[in-house]
Amino acid sequence: MSILFVLLMFLLVMSISYFRTRHEVAAQPDAWAGPQAPRTQPEYGFSIPEGYAFYPGHTWVLKEGGENAQVGIDSFAANLLGKIDHVDVIGLNRWVRQGQKLAAFRIGDEAFELVSPVEGVITSINRDAIEDSTVIGRDPYQGGWIAMVKSPDLATNQKNLVQGGMLAAWLQNSVTRLNGMVTQLAPTMAADGGLPVAGLLPRVPTDVREKLVKEFFLA
C-alpha cells in the first residue's frame, strides 16, 4: 500500500512539473554583437567617451587590460586640425615618455606634433589610420586610434590625466581659451560663439599657429 502511495505521489509531482514548464521557453545565450562603440556624452559640441582619460595636450588613453593601453587624439584636437593628409607615428618598439612626441599629423605642407598621454613601449600602430588618416577626424575615439602602448607605469601616469568629473570643466576651458586667443590674434577667423571653426589651425597665420600648438598640444 505504501509503495502504491509513493508511486502516485511521484506521478503527481511529475504531472505538475510538466504542466508548469511546457509553455516556458528555454533561455538562449545572447548573440555577440561585436565590439560596441563607447558610450558618449555631448559636451560643448564634442562627444566625450566614458572611461577614457585625457592628457592636457589633447590626447587620450584607454586601458585595454594588464599594462596595455590604446592612445589617440581627442575630438578637440581633431576639430582644430581638420582634414589630416597623413600621420607619422614615431615607430614600433620605441619607448615614449608621457608628454613626449607620439606622432606628427601632416596637413598640406605643415606638420603638427601631438604628445603621448602615457609612458611606455609602442607595441602596435593602427594601420587603418595610416592608410586613411581621415578616419582620425571622423572617429578619433574608436576607428581613429593611433597606437597601442605597453605602459608599466600606467597607474602613475594617470595622476597627470584629466578624467571623470573634471572633463567637462577642462573641455569648456579649452574651448573658451581657444576662442579668446583666436579673437585676439586672428579676429577674422574667430567663431561667432560656440565651437571654433573646424580645421582652424592650418588656416591661421604662422605666428598664431605656433602659439596655438604650444598652448593646446604642449608641443
Tab-separated table of C-alpha atoms in Angstrom:
chain	number	residue	atom	x	y	z
A	1	MET	CA	0.000	0.000	0.000
A	2	SER	CA	2.813	2.364	0.927
A	3	ILE	CA	4.644	1.602	-2.327
A	4	LEU	CA	1.498	2.445	-4.330
A	5	PHE	CA	1.179	5.713	-2.408
A	6	VAL	CA	4.751	6.675	-3.202
A	7	LEU	CA	4.252	5.908	-6.894
A	8	LEU	CA	1.092	8.008	-7.015
A	9	MET	CA	2.859	10.953	-5.347
A	10	PHE	CA	5.736	10.659	-7.808
A	11	LEU	CA	3.330	10.724	-10.778
A	12	LEU	CA	1.516	13.723	-9.296
A	13	VAL	CA	4.744	15.712	-8.894
A	14	MET	CA	5.855	14.880	-12.421
A	15	SER	CA	2.490	15.950	-13.840
A	16	ILE	CA	2.560	19.283	-12.025
A	17	SER	CA	6.123	19.921	-13.180
A	18	TYR	CA	5.211	19.107	-16.786
A	19	PHE	CA	2.237	21.492	-16.923
A	20	ARG	CA	4.219	24.304	-15.271
A	21	THR	CA	7.125	24.126	-17.701
A	22	ARG	CA	5.537	23.133	-21.011
A	23	HIS	CA	4.936	26.752	-22.019
A	24	GLU	CA	8.276	28.094	-20.837
A	25	VAL	CA	10.921	28.818	-23.468
A	26	ALA	CA	14.446	27.769	-22.668
A	27	ALA	CA	16.773	30.729	-22.245
A	28	GLN	CA	19.005	31.292	-25.269
A	29	PRO	CA	22.504	32.734	-24.994
A	30	ASP	CA	22.721	36.344	-26.155
A	31	ALA	CA	24.214	36.705	-29.600
A	32	TRP	CA	27.533	38.569	-29.578
A	33	ALA	CA	27.016	41.899	-31.306
A	34	GLY	CA	30.695	42.569	-31.847
A	35	PRO	CA	32.677	45.440	-30.362
A	36	GLN	CA	30.482	48.224	-29.043
A	37	ALA	CA	31.088	51.929	-29.614
A	38	PRO	CA	31.983	53.778	-26.410
A	39	ARG	CA	29.074	55.490	-24.714
A	40	THR	CA	29.460	59.226	-25.126
A	41	GLN	CA	28.104	62.345	-23.524
A	42	PRO	CA	27.950	65.588	-25.538
A	43	GLU	CA	29.885	68.492	-24.055
A	44	TYR	CA	30.225	71.815	-25.890
A	45	GLY	CA	29.606	70.197	-29.259
A	46	PHE	CA	32.094	67.351	-28.714
A	47	SER	CA	31.403	63.766	-27.701
A	48	ILE	CA	33.364	62.605	-24.670
A	49	PRO	CA	33.591	58.810	-24.369
A	50	GLU	CA	33.122	57.336	-20.929
A	51	GLY	CA	36.070	55.503	-19.418
A	52	TYR	CA	38.728	57.447	-21.345
A	53	ALA	CA	41.358	59.654	-19.692
A	54	PHE	CA	42.925	62.701	-21.337
A	55	TYR	CA	46.345	64.293	-21.307
A	56	PRO	CA	46.325	68.130	-21.192
A	57	GLY	CA	47.860	68.078	-24.702
A	58	HIS	CA	44.537	66.707	-26.036
A	59	THR	CA	45.485	63.077	-26.471
A	60	TRP	CA	43.600	60.231	-24.800
A	61	VAL	CA	44.298	56.834	-23.268
A	62	LEU	CA	42.042	53.823	-22.779
A	63	LYS	CA	43.242	50.920	-20.637
A	64	GLU	CA	42.905	47.633	-22.532
A	65	GLY	CA	43.847	45.205	-19.772
A	66	GLY	CA	47.074	44.465	-17.969
A	67	GLU	CA	49.704	47.033	-18.919
A	68	ASN	CA	48.265	47.701	-22.397
A	69	ALA	CA	46.667	50.995	-23.316
A	70	GLN	CA	45.239	52.381	-26.539
A	71	VAL	CA	46.053	56.017	-27.313
A	72	GLY	CA	44.842	58.647	-29.779
A	73	ILE	CA	43.896	62.307	-30.179
A	74	ASP	CA	40.688	63.772	-28.799
A	75	SER	CA	37.820	65.414	-30.688
A	76	PHE	CA	39.035	68.912	-29.735
A	77	ALA	CA	42.387	68.267	-31.421
A	78	ALA	CA	40.702	66.574	-34.393
A	79	ASN	CA	38.421	69.583	-34.874
A	80	LEU	CA	41.336	72.005	-34.580
A	81	LEU	CA	43.415	70.099	-37.144
A	82	GLY	CA	40.655	69.464	-39.686
A	83	LYS	CA	41.336	67.126	-42.607
A	84	ILE	CA	44.545	65.183	-41.924
A	85	ASP	CA	46.518	64.169	-45.014
A	86	HIS	CA	48.953	61.817	-43.320
A	87	VAL	CA	50.119	60.720	-39.874
A	88	ASP	CA	53.638	59.624	-38.920
A	89	VAL	CA	53.863	57.655	-35.659
A	90	ILE	CA	57.299	57.578	-34.041
A	91	GLY	CA	57.664	53.828	-34.651
A	92	LEU	CA	57.140	50.328	-33.298
A	93	ASN	CA	59.071	49.158	-30.240
A	94	ARG	CA	60.019	52.741	-29.427
A	95	TRP	CA	59.878	53.902	-25.825
A	96	VAL	CA	57.890	57.116	-25.467
A	97	ARG	CA	57.586	59.224	-22.342
A	98	GLN	CA	54.399	60.878	-21.157
A	99	GLY	CA	54.300	64.311	-22.783
A	100	GLN	CA	56.838	63.312	-25.463
A	101	LYS	CA	56.122	63.337	-29.210
A	102	LEU	CA	53.851	60.488	-30.246
A	103	ALA	CA	53.054	61.368	-33.863
A	104	ALA	CA	53.138	64.128	-36.468
A	105	PHE	CA	49.919	64.974	-38.317
A	106	ARG	CA	50.514	66.389	-41.769
A	107	ILE	CA	48.134	68.843	-43.390
A	108	GLY	CA	49.411	70.176	-46.672
A	109	ASP	CA	52.978	71.368	-46.107
A	110	GLU	CA	52.519	71.680	-42.339
A	111	ALA	CA	53.182	69.049	-39.671
A	112	PHE	CA	51.674	69.236	-36.194
A	113	GLU	CA	53.095	67.143	-33.363
A	114	LEU	CA	50.962	65.686	-30.579
A	115	VAL	CA	52.334	64.048	-27.474
A	116	SER	CA	51.781	60.709	-25.781
A	117	PRO	CA	49.376	60.613	-22.826
A	118	VAL	CA	51.328	57.772	-21.179
A	119	GLU	CA	54.844	56.381	-20.915
A	120	GLY	CA	55.735	53.011	-22.384
A	121	VAL	CA	56.669	50.968	-25.453
A	122	ILE	CA	54.664	51.270	-28.664
A	123	THR	CA	53.609	47.704	-29.422
A	124	SER	CA	51.291	48.312	-32.395
A	125	ILE	CA	50.171	51.073	-34.750
A	126	ASN	CA	46.724	51.484	-36.264
A	127	ARG	CA	47.420	50.703	-39.917
A	128	ASP	CA	43.895	51.736	-40.916
A	129	ALA	CA	44.640	55.252	-39.676
A	130	ILE	CA	47.975	55.271	-41.512
A	131	GLU	CA	46.362	54.227	-44.797
A	132	ASP	CA	43.343	56.531	-44.423
A	133	SER	CA	44.164	59.312	-41.980
A	134	THR	CA	40.758	60.957	-42.460
A	135	VAL	CA	39.342	58.311	-40.095
A	136	ILE	CA	41.135	60.091	-37.238
A	137	GLY	CA	38.968	63.166	-37.705
A	138	ARG	CA	35.767	61.195	-38.313
A	139	ASP	CA	36.159	58.731	-35.459
A	140	PRO	CA	39.013	59.792	-33.138
A	141	TYR	CA	37.995	57.564	-30.218
A	142	GLN	CA	37.469	54.247	-31.940
A	143	GLY	CA	38.411	53.667	-35.585
A	144	GLY	CA	40.929	56.522	-35.488
A	145	TRP	CA	43.054	55.355	-32.568
A	146	ILE	CA	46.787	55.888	-33.129
A	147	ALA	CA	48.804	53.262	-31.260
A	148	MET	CA	48.878	50.625	-28.533
A	149	VAL	CA	51.332	51.263	-25.710
A	150	LYS	CA	52.579	48.820	-23.089
A	151	SER	CA	52.743	51.081	-20.055
A	152	PRO	CA	54.111	49.529	-16.830
A	153	ASP	CA	53.587	52.847	-15.006
A	154	LEU	CA	50.059	53.455	-16.247
A	155	ALA	CA	48.681	53.910	-12.716
A	156	THR	CA	51.308	56.579	-12.023
A	157	ASN	CA	50.727	58.271	-15.389
A	158	GLN	CA	47.003	58.519	-14.680
A	159	LYS	CA	47.719	61.068	-11.952
A	160	ASN	CA	48.593	63.546	-14.721
A	161	LEU	CA	45.444	62.828	-16.763
A	162	VAL	CA	42.068	64.552	-16.842
A	163	GLN	CA	39.160	62.187	-16.283
A	164	GLY	CA	35.733	61.697	-14.749
A	165	GLY	CA	34.034	64.766	-13.346
A	166	MET	CA	36.918	67.059	-14.349
A	167	LEU	CA	36.417	66.522	-18.085
A	168	ALA	CA	33.531	68.909	-18.724
A	169	ALA	CA	35.199	71.870	-17.000
A	170	TRP	CA	38.531	71.131	-18.686
A	171	LEU	CA	36.976	70.973	-22.144
A	172	GLN	CA	34.961	74.128	-21.548
A	173	ASN	CA	38.140	75.889	-20.507
A	174	SER	CA	39.922	74.701	-23.677
A	175	VAL	CA	37.136	75.978	-25.929
A	176	THR	CA	36.951	79.319	-24.089
A	177	ARG	CA	40.723	79.823	-24.222
A	178	LEU	CA	40.861	78.900	-27.905
A	179	ASN	CA	38.082	81.295	-28.871
A	180	GLY	CA	39.689	84.042	-26.786
A	181	MET	CA	43.115	83.569	-28.375
A	182	VAL	CA	41.727	83.471	-31.910
A	183	THR	CA	39.610	86.574	-31.304
A	184	GLN	CA	42.709	88.410	-30.127
A	185	LEU	CA	45.305	87.021	-32.540
A	186	ALA	CA	43.283	86.330	-35.704
A	187	PRO	CA	39.949	88.190	-35.458
A	188	THR	CA	38.816	87.270	-38.975
A	189	MET	CA	38.952	83.562	-38.055
A	190	ALA	CA	37.069	83.875	-34.769
A	191	ALA	CA	33.904	81.861	-34.272
A	192	ASP	CA	30.676	83.675	-33.512
A	193	GLY	CA	30.307	81.903	-30.170
A	194	GLY	CA	30.211	78.165	-29.624
A	195	LEU	CA	32.645	75.820	-31.299
A	196	PRO	CA	35.799	77.033	-33.054
A	197	VAL	CA	35.898	76.718	-36.829
A	198	ALA	CA	36.740	73.162	-37.914
A	199	GLY	CA	40.221	72.935	-39.453
A	200	LEU	CA	41.184	76.252	-37.924
A	201	LEU	CA	44.836	75.516	-37.183
A	202	PRO	CA	46.206	75.271	-40.751
A	203	ARG	CA	44.305	78.412	-41.777
A	204	VAL	CA	45.641	80.947	-39.295
A	205	PRO	CA	48.919	82.894	-39.773
A	206	THR	CA	52.132	81.072	-38.844
A	207	ASP	CA	52.786	83.070	-35.665
A	208	VAL	CA	49.237	82.403	-34.424
A	209	ARG	CA	49.553	78.725	-35.350
A	210	GLU	CA	52.717	78.364	-33.288
A	211	LYS	CA	51.044	79.922	-30.243
A	212	LEU	CA	48.016	77.641	-30.548
A	213	VAL	CA	50.143	74.498	-30.929
A	214	LYS	CA	52.203	75.396	-27.869
A	215	GLU	CA	49.108	76.253	-25.834
A	216	PHE	CA	46.896	73.273	-26.662
A	217	PHE	CA	49.161	70.495	-27.942
A	218	LEU	CA	52.009	71.239	-25.490
A	219	ALA	CA	54.437	70.527	-28.315
